[in-house]
Coordinates of C-alpha atoms and ligand atoms in Angstrom, one line a residue:
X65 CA -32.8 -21.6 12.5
X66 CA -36.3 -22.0 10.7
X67 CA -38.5 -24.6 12.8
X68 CA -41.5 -26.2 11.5
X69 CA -44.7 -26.5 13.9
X70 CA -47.9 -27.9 13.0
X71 CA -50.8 -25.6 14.0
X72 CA -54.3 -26.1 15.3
X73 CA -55.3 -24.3 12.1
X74 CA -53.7 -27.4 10.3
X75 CA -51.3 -26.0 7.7
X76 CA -47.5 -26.0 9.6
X77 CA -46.2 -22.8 9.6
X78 CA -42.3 -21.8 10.2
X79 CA -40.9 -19.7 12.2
X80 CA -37.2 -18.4 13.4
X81 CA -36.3 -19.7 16.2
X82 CA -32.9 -17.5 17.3
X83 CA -30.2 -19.6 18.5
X84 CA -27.9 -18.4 20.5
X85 CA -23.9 -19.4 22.1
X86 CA -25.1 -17.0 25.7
X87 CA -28.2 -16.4 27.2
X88 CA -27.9 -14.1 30.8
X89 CA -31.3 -13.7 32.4
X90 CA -32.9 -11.8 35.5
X91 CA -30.7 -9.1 35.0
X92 CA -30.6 -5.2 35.5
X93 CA -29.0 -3.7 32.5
X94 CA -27.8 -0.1 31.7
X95 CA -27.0 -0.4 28.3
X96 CA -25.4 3.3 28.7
X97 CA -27.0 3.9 25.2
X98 CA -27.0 7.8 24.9
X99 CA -30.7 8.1 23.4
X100 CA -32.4 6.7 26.5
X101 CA -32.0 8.7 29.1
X102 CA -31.3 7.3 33.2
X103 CA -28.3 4.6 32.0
X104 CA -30.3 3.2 29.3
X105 CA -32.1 0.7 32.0
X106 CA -33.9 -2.0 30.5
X107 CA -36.8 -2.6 32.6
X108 CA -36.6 -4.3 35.9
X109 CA -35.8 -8.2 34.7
X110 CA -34.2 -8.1 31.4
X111 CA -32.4 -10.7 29.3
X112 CA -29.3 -10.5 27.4
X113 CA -28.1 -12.6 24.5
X114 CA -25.1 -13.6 22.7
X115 CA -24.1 -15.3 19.4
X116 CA -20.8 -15.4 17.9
X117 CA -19.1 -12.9 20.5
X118 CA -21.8 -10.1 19.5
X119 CA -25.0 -9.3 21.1
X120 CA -27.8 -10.8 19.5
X121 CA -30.7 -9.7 21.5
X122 CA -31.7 -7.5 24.7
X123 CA -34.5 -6.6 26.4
X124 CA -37.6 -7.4 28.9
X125 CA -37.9 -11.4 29.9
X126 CA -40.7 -11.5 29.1
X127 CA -40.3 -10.5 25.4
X128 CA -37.7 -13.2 24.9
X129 CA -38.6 -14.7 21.4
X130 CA -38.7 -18.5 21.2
X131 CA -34.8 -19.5 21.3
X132 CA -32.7 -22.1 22.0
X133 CA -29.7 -21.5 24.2
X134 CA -26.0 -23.2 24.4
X135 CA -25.4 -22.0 27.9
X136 CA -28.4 -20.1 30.1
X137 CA -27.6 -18.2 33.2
X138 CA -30.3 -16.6 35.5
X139 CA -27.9 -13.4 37.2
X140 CA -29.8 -12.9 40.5
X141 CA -30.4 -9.7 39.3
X142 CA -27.3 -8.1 39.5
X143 CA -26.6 -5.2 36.9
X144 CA -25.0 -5.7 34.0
X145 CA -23.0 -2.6 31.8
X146 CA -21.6 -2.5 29.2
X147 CA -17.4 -3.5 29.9
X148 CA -15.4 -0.1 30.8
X149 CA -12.8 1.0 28.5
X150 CA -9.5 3.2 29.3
X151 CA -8.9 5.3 26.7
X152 CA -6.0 7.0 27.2
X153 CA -3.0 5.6 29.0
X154 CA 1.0 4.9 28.4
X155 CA 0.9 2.0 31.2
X156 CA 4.0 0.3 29.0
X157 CA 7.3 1.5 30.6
X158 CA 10.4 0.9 32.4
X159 CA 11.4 2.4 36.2
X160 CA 9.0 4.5 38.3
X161 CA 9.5 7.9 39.3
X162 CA 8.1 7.9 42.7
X163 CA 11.5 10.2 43.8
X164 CA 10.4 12.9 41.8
X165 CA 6.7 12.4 43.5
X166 CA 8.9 13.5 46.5
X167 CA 11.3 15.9 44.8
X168 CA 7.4 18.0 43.4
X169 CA 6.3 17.5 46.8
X170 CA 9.0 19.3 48.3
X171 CA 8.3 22.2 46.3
X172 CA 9.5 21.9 42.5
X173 CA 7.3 22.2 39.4
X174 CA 6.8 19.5 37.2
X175 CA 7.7 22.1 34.3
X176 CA 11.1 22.9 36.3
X177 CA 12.1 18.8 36.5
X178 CA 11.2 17.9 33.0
X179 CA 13.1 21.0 31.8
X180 CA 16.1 20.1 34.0
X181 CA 16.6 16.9 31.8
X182 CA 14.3 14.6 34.1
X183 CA 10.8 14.0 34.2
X184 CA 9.6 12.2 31.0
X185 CA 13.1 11.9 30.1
X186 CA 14.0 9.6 33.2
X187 CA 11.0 7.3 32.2
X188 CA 13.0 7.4 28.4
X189 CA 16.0 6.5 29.9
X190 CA 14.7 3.8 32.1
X191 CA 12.0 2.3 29.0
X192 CA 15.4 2.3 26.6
X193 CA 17.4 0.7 28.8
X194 CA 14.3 -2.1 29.5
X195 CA 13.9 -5.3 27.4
X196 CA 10.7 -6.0 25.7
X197 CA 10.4 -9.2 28.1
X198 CA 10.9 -6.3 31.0
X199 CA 8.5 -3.9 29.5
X200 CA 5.9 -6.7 28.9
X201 CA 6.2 -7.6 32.8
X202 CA 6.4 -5.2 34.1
X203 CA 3.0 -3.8 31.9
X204 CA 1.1 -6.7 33.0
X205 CA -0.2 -6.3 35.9
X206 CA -1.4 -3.1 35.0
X207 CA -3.3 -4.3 32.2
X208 CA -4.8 -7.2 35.1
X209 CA -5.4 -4.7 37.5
X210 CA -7.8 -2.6 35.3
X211 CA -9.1 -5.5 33.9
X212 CA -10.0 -7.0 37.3
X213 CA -12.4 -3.2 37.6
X214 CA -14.5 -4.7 34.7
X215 CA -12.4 -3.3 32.1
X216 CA -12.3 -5.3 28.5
X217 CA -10.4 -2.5 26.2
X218 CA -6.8 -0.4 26.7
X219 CA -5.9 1.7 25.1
X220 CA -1.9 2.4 25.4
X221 CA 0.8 5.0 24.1
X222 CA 4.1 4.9 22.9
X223 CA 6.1 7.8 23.8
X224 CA 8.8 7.0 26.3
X225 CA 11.6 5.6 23.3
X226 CA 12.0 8.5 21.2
X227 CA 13.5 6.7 18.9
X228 CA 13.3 4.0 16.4
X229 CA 13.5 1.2 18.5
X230 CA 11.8 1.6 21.2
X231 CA 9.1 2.8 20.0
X232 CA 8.5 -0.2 18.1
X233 CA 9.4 -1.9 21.2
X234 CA 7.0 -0.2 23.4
X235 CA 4.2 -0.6 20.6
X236 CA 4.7 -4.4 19.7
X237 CA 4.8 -5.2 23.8
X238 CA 1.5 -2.9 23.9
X239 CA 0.0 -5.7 21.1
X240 CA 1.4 -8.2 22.7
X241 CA -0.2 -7.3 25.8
X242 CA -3.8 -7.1 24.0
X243 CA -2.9 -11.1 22.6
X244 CA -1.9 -12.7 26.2
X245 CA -4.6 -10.5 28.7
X246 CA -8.3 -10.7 28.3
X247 CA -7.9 -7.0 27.6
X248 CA -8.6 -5.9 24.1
X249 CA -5.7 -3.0 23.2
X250 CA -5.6 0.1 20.8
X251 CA -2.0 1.5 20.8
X252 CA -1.1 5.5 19.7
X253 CA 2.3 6.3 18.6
X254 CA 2.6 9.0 21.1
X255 CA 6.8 10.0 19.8
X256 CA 5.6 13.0 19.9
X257 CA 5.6 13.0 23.5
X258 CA 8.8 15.3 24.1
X259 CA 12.3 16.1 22.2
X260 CA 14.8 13.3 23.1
X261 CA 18.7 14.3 23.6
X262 CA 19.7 13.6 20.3
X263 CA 17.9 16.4 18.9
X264 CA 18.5 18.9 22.1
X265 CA 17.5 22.5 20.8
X266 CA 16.1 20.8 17.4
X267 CA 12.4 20.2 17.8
X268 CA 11.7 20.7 14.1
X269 CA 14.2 17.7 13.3
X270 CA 12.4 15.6 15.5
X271 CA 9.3 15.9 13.8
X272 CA 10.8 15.6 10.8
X273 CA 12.7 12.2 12.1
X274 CA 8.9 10.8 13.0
X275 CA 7.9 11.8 9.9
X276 CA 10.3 10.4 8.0
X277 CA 11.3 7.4 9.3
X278 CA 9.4 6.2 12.5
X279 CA 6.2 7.0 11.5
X280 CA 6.6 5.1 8.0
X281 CA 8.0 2.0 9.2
X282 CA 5.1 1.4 12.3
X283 CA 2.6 2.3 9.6
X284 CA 4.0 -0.8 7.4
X285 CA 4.1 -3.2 10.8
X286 CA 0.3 -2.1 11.5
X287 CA 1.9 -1.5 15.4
X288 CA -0.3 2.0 16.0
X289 CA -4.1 2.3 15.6
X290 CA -3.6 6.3 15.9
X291 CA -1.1 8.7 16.0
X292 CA -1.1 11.2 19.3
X293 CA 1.1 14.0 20.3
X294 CA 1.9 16.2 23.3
X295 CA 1.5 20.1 22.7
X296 CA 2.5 22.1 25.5
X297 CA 5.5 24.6 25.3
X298 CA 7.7 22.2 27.3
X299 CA 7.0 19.7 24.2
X300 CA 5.7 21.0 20.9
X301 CA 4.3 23.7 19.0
X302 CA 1.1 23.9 16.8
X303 CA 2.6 24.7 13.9
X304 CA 5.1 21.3 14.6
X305 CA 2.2 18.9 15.4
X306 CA 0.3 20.4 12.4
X307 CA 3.0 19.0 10.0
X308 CA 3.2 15.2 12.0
X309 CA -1.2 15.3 11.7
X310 CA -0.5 15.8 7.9
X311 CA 1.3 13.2 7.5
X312 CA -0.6 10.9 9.9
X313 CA -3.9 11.6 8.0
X314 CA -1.7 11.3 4.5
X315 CA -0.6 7.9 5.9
X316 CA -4.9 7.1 7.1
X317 CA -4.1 7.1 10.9
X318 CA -6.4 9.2 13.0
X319 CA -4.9 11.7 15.1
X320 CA -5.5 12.7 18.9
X321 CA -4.3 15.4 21.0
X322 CA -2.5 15.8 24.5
X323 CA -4.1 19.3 24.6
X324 CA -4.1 22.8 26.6
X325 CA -2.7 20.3 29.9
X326 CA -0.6 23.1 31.5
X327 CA -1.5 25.9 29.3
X328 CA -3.6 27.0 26.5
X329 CA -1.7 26.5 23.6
X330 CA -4.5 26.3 21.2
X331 CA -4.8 22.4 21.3
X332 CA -8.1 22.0 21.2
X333 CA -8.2 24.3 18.2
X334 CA -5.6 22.2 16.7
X335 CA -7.0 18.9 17.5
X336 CA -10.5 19.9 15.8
X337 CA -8.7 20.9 12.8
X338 CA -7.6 17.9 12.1
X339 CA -10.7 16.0 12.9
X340 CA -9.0 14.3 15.5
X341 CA -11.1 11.8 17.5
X342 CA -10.2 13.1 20.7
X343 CA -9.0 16.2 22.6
X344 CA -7.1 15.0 26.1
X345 CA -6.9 17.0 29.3
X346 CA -7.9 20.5 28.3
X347 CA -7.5 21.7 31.8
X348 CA -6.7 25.4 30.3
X349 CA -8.5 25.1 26.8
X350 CA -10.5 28.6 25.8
X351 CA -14.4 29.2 25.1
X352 CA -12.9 29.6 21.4
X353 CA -11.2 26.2 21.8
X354 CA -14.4 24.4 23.4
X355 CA -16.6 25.6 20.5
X356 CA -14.0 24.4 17.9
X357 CA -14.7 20.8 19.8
X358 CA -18.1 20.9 19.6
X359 CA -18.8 21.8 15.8
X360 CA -15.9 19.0 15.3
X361 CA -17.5 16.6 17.1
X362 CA -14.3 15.8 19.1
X363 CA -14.5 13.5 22.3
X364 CA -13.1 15.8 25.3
X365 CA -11.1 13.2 27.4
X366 CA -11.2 14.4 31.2
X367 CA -7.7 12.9 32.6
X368 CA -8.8 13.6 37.0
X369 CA -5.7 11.3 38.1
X370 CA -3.1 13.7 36.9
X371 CA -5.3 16.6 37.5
X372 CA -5.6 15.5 41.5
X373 CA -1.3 14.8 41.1
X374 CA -0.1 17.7 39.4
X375 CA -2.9 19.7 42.4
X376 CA -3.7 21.4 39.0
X377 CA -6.0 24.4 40.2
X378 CA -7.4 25.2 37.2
X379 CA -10.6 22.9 35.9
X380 CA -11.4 22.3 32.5
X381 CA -14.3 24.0 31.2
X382 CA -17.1 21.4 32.2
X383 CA -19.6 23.6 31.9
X384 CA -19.7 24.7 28.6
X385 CA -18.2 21.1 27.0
X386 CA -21.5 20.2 28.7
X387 CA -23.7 22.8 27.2
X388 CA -22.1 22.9 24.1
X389 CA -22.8 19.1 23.6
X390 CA -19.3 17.9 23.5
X391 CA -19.2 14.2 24.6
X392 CA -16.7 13.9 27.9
X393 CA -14.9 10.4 28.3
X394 CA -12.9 10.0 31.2
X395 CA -9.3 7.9 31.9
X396 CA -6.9 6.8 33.7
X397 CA -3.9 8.9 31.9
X398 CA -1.9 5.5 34.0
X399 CA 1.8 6.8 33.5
X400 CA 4.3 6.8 35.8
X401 CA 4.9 11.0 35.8
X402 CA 1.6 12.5 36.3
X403 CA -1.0 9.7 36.6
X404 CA 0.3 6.4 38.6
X405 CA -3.1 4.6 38.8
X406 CA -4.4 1.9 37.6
X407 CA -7.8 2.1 38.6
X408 CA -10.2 3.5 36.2
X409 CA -13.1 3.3 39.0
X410 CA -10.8 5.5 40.8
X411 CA -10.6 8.2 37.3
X412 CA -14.0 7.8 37.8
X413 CA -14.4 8.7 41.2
X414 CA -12.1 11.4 40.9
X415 CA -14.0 12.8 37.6
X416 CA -17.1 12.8 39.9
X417 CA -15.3 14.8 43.3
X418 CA -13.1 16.8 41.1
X419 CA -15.1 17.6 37.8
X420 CA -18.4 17.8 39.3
X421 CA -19.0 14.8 36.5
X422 CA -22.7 13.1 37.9
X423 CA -22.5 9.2 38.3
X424 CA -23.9 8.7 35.3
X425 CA -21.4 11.1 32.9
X426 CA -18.7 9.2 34.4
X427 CA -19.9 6.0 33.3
X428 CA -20.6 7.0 30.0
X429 CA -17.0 8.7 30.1
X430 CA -15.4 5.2 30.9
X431 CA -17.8 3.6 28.3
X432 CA -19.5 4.6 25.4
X433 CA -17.5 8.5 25.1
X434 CA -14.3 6.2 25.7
X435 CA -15.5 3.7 22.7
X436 CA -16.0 7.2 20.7
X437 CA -12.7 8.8 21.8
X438 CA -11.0 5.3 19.9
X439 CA -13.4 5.7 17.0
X440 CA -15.0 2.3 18.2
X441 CA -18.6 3.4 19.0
X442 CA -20.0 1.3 16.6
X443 CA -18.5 -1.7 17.8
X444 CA -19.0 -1.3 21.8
X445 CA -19.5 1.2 24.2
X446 CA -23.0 0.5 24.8
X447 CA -25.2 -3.0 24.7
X448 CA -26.9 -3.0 22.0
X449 CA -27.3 -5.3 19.4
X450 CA -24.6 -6.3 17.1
X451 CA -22.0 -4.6 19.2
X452 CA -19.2 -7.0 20.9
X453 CA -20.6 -8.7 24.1
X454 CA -18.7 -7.0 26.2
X455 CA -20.4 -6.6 29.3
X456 CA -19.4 -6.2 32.9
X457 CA -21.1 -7.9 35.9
X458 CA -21.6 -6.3 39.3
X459 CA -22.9 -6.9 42.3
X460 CA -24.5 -3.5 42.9
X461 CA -27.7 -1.8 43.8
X462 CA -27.6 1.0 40.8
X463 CA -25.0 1.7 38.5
X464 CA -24.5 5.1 40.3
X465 CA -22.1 3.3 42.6
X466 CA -19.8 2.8 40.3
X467 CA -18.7 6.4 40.6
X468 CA -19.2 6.6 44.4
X469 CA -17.3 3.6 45.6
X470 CA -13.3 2.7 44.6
X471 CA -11.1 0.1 46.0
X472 CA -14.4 -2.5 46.4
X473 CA -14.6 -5.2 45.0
X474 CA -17.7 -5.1 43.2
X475 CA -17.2 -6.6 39.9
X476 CA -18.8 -10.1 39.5
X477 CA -17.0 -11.1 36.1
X478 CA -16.6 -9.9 32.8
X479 CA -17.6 -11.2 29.4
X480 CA -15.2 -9.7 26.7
X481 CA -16.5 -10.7 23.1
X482 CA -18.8 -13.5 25.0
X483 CA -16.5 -15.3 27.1
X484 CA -16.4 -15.0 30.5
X485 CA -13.6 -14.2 33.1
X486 CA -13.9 -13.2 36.4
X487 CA -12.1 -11.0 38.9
X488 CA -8.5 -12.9 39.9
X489 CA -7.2 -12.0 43.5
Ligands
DI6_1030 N1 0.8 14.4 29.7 C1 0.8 13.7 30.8 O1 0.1 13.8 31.7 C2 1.7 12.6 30.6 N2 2.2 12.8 29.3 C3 1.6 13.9 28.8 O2 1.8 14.3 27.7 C4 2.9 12.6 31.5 C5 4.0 11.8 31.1 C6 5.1 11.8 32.1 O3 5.3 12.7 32.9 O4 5.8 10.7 32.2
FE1031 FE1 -1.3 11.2 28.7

């Protein structure tokens, strides 16, 4: 807005005077941004301010410029981050599969049960047999749960149909999810996830059935944001992924990678190939592999929840993703086989216990490495100005809490695209 002042000089001058929807005040902000070291703080009393769901200014109080304010809110200095996001979950499906918890912690592998016709395939059966009504029900409090942990963006797989319909299914209750929570949602078309009955013994012809046909007709229904796969010997080959990335990047979808979980099957390898945004799990991925991610610049997303439930031994290579500059994001993995939590606070805590992560690599993993692992870094991730007000509120003393406490209920509220909604009980 240009305001007009007359001066003691005589002559009026004008001057913008920034108008703004938002304006939060004595705050502590760690704007996670990944040039400034120590969270990105900005100074001790700091101001942030919102216009048209973006952020439209942040800084020190006292360097507000003259402004006019819709709503103003002093924050009693709590600290303000930027919203967390989940980056990698499959939190839509039917059944649970808490007996098999029991059957692997009587002694079987989770290998052994999904080869025996179980595992993943029980969670098929159980998401087929599931309406969308049922899927979407279920699926919600998930999405509520995470979201009451000051998260504002999901992002959720397919890969328990296998086949035409339910994969649509799965995807269009995954949107649907994004339109009726406060939660903003990215969806994968993860059919690649592992060979369904109907092509027993026939892993090429299941690629070539996702190539041909489900892959075409969610690319016309705009259902998946990305297309992600699962290699691992009990699910699919390189040289079989390699030919669903082809026609994913034909089709302009960007790929990711369930990679090297169990075993190194050149995943990460694969996944940098392809340029893919992200490289998941990695617990067994080579130095040759890590390299591969680094001069790709592929996000390495650190999955601790089904790490700690598997009682995986062997860690992913933290030290050298870390030395060879390769950004870490870490997530939930929430799926009902290998990951049941819904607490991204929790990833986070386990990322710091497990992985050795530092406070402040997991908050950056569940923030601005997470916005990167979606390809959304230049829309959130960090606070900084033009990226979506998406900011989390806590009542905390330093943001290194956030990776030393779970299960407390230290969120304030969140504001997702400027609007505010707080924790519900
Ligand atoms: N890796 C995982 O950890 C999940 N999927 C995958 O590819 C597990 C899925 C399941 O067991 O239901
Ligand atoms: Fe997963």
């Amino acid at each position: 807005m240009l305001t007009s002042v007359a001066t003691a000089m005589g002559p009026k001058l004008e001057y913008r005077m920034s108008d703004w929807d938002l304006l939060l005040t004595d705050a502590r902000i760690a704007t996670m941004r990944g040039e400034t070291p120590d969270y990105g703080v900005v100074g001790e009393r700091a101001a942030i301010a919102v216009s048209n769901g973006r952020i439209a200014w942040i800084g020190e109080a006292s360097e507000l410029p003259a402004h006019r304010a819709r709503e103003e809110r002093a924050m009693g200095g709590r600290w303000l981050t930027p919203a967390l996001i989940d980056c990698h979950t499959h939190l839509v499906f039917g059944g649970d599969r808490a007996a098999e918890f029991e059957q692997r912690l009587r002694g079987s592998s989770y290998e052994d049960i999904a080869l025996s016709g179980d595992g993943i395939m029980s969670t098929v059966r159980a998401t087929r047999d599931a309406s969308a009504d049922e899927l979407f029900d279920a699926a919600l409090p998930r999405i509520n749960a995470l979201a009451n942990e000051g998260v504002a963006t999901v992002e959720i797989k397919s890969g328990y149909g296998l086949d035409i319909d339910t994969e649509i299914r799965m995807l269009e209750v995954a949107r649907r999810l994004g339109d009726e929570s406060c939660v903003d949602v990215r969806t994968a078309l993860l059919a690649a996830h592992t060979v369904p009955p109907e092509f027993e013994g026939d892993a090429n012809g299941y690629i070539d059935f996702i190539c041909d046909q489900i892959l075409p007709l969610v690319v016309e229904r705009k259902l998946a944001d990305t297309v992600d796969a699962y290699c691992e010997s009990i699910a699919f080959s390189s040289a079989q992924i390699e030919q669903l990335f082809d026609k994913a990047t034909q089709m302009g979808l960007p790929v990711r990678l369930h990679a090297d979980q169990l075993s190194d099957g050149g995943g990460a390898e694969l996944a940098a190939r392809f340029g893919a945004l992200s490289a998941d799990h990695l617990e067994y991925t080579s130095p040759k592999g890590v390299r591969a991610l680094s001069e790709a610049g592929c996000v390495a997303v650190l999955l601790p929840g089904a790490f700690l439930t598997l009682a995986e031994t062997q860690l992913p290579p933290i030290a050298s993703l870390r030395t060879s500059g390769v950004p870490i994001a870490v997530a939930t993995d929430c799926n009902p086989g290998t990951s049941p939590i819904c607490s991204l606070r929790t990833a986070m805590m386990l990322a710091s216990r497990l992985f050795r992560l530092t406070p402040e690599e997991c908050l950056a993993g569940a923030t601005r490495e997470a916005a990167r692992a979606l390809g959304l870094l230049d829309d959130r991730g960090t606070l900084e100005v033009g990226k979506r007000a998406d900011i989390a509120v806590w009542d905390i003393s330093h943001p290194r809490e956030l990776a030393y406490w779970t299960g407390t209920p230290q969120l304030a509220e969140t504001i997702a695209s400027g609007q505010t909604s707080g924790p519900t009980s």
